[in-house]
mmCIF file of C-alpha atoms in Angstrom:
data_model
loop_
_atom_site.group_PDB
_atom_site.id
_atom_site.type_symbol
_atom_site.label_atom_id
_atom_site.label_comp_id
_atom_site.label_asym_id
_atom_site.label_seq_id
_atom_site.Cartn_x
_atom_site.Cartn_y
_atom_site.Cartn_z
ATOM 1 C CA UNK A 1 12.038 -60.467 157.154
ATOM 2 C CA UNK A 2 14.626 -62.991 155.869
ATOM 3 C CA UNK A 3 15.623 -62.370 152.187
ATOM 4 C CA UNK A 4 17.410 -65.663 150.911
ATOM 5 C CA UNK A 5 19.031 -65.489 146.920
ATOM 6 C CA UNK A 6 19.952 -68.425 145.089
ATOM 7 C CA UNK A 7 22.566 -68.981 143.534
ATOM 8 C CA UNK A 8 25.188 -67.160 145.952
ATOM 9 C CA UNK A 9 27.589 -67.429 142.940
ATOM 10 C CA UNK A 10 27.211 -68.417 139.176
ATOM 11 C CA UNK A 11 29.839 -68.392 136.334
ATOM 12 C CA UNK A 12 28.380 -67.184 133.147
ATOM 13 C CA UNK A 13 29.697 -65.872 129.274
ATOM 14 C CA UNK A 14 29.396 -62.967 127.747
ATOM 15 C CA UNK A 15 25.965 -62.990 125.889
ATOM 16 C CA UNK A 16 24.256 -64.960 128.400
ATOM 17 C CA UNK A 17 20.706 -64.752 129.771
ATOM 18 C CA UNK A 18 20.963 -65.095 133.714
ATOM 19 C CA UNK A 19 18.346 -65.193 136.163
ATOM 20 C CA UNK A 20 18.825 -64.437 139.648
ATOM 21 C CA UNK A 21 16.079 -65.182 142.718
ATOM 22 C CA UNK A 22 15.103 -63.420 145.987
ATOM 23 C CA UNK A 23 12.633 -65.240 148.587
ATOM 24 C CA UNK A 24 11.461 -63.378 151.437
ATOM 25 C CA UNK A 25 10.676 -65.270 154.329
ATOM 26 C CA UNK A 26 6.890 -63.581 154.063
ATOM 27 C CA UNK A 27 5.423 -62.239 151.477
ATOM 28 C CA UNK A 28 6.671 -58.864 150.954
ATOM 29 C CA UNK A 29 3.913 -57.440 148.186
ATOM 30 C CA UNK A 30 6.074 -56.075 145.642
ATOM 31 C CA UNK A 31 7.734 -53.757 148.047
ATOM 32 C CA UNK A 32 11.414 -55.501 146.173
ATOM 33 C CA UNK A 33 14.549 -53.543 145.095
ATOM 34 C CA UNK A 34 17.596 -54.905 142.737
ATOM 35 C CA UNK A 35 20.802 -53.317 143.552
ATOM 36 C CA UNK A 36 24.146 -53.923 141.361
ATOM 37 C CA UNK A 37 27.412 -53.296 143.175
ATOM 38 C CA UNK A 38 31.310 -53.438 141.607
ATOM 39 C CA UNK A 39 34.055 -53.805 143.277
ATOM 40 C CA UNK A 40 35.407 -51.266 145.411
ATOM 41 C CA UNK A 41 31.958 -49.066 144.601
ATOM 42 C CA UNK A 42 28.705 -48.434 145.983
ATOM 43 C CA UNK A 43 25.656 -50.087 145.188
ATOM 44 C CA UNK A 44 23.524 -48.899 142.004
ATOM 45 C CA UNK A 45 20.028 -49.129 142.333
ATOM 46 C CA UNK A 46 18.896 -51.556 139.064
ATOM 47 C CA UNK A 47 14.908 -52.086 140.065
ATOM 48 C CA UNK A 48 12.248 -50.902 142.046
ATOM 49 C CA UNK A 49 8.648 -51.858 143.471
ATOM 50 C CA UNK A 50 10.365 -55.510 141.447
ATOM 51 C CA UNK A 51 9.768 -54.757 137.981
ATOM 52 C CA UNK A 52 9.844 -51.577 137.645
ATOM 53 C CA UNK A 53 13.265 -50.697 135.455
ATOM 54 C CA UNK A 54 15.480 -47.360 137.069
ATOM 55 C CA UNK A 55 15.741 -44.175 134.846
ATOM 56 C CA UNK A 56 18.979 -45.004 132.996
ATOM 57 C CA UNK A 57 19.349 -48.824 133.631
ATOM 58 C CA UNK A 58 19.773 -50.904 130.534
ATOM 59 C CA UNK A 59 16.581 -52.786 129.086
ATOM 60 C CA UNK A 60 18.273 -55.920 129.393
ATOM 61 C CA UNK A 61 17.707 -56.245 132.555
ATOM 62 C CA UNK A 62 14.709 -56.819 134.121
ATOM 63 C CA UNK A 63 12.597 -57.998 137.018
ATOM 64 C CA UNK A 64 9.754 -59.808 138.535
ATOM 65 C CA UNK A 65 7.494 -61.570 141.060
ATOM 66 C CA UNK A 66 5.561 -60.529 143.931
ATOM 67 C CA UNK A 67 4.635 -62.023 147.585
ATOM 68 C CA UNK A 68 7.673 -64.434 148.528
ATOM 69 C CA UNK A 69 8.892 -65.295 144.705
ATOM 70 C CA UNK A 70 11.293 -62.620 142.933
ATOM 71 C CA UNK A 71 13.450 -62.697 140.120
ATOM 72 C CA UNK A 72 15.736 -60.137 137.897
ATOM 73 C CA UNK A 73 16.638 -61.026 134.657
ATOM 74 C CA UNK A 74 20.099 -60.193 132.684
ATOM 75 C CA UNK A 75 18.674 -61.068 128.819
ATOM 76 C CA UNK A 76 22.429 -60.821 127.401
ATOM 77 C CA UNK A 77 25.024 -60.394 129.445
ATOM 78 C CA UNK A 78 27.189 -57.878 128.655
ATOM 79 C CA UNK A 79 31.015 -57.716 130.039
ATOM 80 C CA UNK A 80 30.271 -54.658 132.123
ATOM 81 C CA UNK A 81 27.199 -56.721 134.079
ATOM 82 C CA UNK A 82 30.031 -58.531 135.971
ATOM 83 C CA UNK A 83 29.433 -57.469 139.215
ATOM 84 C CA UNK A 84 27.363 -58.733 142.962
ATOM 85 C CA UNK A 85 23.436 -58.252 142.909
ATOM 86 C CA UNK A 86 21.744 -57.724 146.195
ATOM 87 C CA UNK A 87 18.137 -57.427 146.673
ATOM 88 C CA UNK A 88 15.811 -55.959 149.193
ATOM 89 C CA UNK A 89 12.828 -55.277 150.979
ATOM 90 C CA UNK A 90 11.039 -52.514 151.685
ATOM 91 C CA UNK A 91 7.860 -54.096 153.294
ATOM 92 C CA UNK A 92 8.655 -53.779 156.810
ATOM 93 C CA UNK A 93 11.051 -52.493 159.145
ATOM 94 C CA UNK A 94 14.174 -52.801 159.468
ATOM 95 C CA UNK A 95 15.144 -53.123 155.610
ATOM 96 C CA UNK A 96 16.928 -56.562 155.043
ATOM 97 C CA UNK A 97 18.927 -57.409 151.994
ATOM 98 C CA UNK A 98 20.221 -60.985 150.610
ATOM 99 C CA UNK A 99 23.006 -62.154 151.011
ATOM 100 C CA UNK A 100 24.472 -61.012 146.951
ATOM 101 C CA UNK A 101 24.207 -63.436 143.836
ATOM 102 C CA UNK A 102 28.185 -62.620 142.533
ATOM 103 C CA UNK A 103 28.234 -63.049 139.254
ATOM 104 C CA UNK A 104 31.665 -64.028 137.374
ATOM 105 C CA UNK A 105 32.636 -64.396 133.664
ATOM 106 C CA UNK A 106 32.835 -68.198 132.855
ATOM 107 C CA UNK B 1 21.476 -35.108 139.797
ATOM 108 C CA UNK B 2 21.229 -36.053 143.268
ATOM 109 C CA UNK B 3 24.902 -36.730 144.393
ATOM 110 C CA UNK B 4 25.238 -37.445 148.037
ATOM 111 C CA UNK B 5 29.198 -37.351 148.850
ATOM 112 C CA UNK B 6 31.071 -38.783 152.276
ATOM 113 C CA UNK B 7 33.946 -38.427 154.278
ATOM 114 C CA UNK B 8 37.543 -39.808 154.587
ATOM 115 C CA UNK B 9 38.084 -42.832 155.678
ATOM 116 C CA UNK B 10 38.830 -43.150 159.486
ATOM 117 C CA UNK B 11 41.144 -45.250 161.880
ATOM 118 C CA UNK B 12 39.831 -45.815 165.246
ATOM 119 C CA UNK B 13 41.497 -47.254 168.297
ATOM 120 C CA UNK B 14 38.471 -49.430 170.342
ATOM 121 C CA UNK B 15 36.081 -47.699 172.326
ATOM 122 C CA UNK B 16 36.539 -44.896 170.150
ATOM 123 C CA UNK B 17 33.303 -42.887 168.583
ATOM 124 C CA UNK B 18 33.738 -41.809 164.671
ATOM 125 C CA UNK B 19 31.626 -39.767 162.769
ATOM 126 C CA UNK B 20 30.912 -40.052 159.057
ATOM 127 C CA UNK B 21 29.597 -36.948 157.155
ATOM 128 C CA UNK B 22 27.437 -36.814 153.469
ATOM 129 C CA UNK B 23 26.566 -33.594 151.858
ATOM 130 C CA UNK B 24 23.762 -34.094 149.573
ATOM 131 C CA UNK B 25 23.429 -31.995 146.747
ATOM 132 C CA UNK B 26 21.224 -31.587 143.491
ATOM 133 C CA UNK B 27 17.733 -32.680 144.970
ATOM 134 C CA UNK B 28 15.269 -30.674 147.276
ATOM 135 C CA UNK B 29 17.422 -31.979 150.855
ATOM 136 C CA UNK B 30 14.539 -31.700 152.931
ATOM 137 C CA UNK B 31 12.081 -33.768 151.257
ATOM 138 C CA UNK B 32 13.937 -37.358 151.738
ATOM 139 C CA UNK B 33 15.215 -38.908 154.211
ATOM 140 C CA UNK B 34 18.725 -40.789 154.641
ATOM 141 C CA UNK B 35 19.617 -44.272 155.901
ATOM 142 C CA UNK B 36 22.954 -45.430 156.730
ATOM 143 C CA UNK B 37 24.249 -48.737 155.417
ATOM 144 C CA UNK B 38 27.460 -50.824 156.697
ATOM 145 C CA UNK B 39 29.471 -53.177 154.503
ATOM 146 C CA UNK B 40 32.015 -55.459 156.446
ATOM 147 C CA UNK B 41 35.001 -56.792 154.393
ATOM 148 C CA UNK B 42 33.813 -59.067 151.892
ATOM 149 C CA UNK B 43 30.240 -59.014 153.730
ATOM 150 C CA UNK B 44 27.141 -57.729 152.522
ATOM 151 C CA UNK B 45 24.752 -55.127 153.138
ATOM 152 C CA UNK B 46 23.560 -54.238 157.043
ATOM 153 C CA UNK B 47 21.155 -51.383 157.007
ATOM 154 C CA UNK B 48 21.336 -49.226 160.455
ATOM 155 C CA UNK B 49 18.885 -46.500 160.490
ATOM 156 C CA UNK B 50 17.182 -43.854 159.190
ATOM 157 C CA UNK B 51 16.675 -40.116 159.684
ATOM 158 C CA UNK B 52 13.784 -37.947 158.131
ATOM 159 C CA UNK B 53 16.086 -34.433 156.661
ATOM 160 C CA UNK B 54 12.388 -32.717 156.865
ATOM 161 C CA UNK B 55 12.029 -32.815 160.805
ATOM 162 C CA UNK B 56 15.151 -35.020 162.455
ATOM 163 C CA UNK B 57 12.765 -37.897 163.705
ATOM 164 C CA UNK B 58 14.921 -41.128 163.368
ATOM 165 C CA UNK B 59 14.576 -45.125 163.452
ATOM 166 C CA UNK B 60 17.623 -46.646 164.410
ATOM 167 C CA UNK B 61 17.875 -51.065 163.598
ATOM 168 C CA UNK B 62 17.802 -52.226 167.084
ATOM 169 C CA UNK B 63 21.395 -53.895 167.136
ATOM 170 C CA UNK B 64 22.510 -50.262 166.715
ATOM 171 C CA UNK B 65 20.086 -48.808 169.574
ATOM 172 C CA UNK B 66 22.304 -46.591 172.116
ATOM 173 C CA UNK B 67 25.506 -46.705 170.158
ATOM 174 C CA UNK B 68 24.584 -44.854 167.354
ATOM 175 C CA UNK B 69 23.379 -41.359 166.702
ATOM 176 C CA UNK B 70 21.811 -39.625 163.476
ATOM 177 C CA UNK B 71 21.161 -36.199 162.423
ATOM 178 C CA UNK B 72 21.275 -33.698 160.219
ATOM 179 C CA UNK B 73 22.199 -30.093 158.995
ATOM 180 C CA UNK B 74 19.657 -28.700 156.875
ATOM 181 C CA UNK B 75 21.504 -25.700 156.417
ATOM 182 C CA UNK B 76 24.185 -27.727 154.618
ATOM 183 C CA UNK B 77 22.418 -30.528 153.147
ATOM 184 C CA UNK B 78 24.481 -32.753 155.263
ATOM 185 C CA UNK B 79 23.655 -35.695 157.197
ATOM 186 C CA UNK B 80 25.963 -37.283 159.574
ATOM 187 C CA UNK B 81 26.119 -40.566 161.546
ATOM 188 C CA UNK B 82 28.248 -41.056 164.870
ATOM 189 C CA UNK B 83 28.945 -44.278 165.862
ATOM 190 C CA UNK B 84 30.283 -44.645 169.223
ATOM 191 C CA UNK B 85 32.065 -47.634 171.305
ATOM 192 C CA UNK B 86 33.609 -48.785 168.367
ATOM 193 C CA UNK B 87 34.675 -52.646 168.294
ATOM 194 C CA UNK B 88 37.313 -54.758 165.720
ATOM 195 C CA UNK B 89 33.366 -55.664 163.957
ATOM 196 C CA UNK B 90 32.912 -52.195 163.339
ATOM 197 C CA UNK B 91 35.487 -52.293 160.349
ATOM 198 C CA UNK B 92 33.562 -51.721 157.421
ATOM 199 C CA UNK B 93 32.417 -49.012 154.812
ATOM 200 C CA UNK B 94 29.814 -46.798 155.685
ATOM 201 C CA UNK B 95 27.459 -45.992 152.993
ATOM 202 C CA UNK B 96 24.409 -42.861 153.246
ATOM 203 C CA UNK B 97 21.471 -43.348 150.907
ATOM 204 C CA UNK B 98 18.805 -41.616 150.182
ATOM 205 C CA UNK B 99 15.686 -42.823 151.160
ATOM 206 C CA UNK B 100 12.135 -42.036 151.675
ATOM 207 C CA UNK B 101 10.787 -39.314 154.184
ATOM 208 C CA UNK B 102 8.603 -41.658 155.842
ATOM 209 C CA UNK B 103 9.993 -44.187 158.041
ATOM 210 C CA UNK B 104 9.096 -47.284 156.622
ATOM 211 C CA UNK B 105 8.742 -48.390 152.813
ATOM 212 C CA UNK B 106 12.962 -47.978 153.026
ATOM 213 C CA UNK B 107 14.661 -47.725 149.141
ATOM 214 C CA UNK B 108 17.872 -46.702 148.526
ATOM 215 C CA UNK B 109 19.051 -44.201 145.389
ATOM 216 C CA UNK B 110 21.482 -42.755 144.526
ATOM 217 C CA UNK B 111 23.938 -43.852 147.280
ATOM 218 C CA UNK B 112 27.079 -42.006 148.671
ATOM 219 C CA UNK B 113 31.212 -43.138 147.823
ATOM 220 C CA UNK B 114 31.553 -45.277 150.928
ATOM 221 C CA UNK B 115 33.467 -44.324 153.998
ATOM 222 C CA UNK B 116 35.790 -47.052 154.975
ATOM 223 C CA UNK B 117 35.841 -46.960 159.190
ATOM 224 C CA UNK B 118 39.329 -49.204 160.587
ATOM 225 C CA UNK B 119 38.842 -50.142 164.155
ATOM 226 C CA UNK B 120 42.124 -51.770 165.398
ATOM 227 C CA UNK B 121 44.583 -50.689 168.555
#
């Protein structure tokens, strides 16, 4: 299953409300993950099953969709949320992730 | 918490094999799995198998079929992943994750350090 995000890149201030998409190629359920990785560091599971928010994950962010359509949410940025967003799909085998949504201060 | 730490990084000449380690500690090892996860130089995130810590059984992604091996130490809570033939495209950091103990419905938390493999001659 192809997992396609959009934007690939987007400039944004401090304060901002950001939304990034996923589209699987089929639908996928709601079998979608939201992963946040930094530079030089691993990736940091954000959201799970697509809305559902990871113990100790800020409320700003959040996600949603199901079948194809998927989106997570940043409601204010904050300087910290600077970082490249992948997400993913659990529905079938193998995994497959997008291609990352970096996101930059403006 | 569950922590699951890696290796050193590793310089390989071609047609080298490597293997990358990750001791998992502060969850119940043998009810989860762990996949393996590659992450090319400024590329993103290739997934490459999978291997149930309750009984060994494995899924490998088929690019990786024959070249790579999974297992595990239960004794140790370690997992390790041997990658053999090693090309210039193997460069990349080698994440573990824990996953599921089933072999499908794949998610990924928490995730190792990263293990930075260097294939050049």
């Amino acid at each position: 299953i192809q997992m396609t995000q959009s934007p690939s890149s987007l400039s944004a201030s401090v304060g901002d409300r950001v939304t990034i998409t996923c589209r699987a190629s089929q639908s996928i359920s709601s079998d979608l993950y939201w992963y946040q990785q930094k530079p030089g560091k691993a990736p940091k599971l954000l959201i799970y099953t697509a809305s559902s928010l990871q113990s100790g994950v800020p409320s700003r962010f959040s996600g949603s969709g199901s079948g194809t359509d998927f989106t997570l949410t940043i409601s204010s940025l904050q300087r910290e949320d600077f970082a490249t967003y992948y997400c993913q799909q659990s529905y079938s085998t193998p995994p497959t992730f997008g291609q990352g949504t970096r996101l930059e201060i403006k | 918490q569950a922590q699951l730490v890696q290796s050193g990084s590793e310089v390989k000449k071609p047609g080298a094999s490597v293997r990358v380690s990750c001791k998992a500690s502060g969850y119940r090892f043998t009810s989860y799995g762990i996949s393996w996860v590659r992450q090319a130089p400024g590329q993103g995130l290739e997934w490459m198998g999978w291997i149930s810590a309750h009984n060994g059984n494995t899924n490998y992604a088929q690019k990786f079929q024959g070249r790579v091996t999974m297992t595990t130490d239960t004794s140790t809570s370690t997992a390790y992943m041997d990658l053999r033939s090693l090309r210039a495209d193997d460069t990349a950091v080698y994440y573990c994750a824990r996953d599921s103990i089933d072999s499908d419905g794949n998610w990924f938390d928490p995730w190792g350090q990263g293990t930075l493999v260097s294939v050049s001659s």
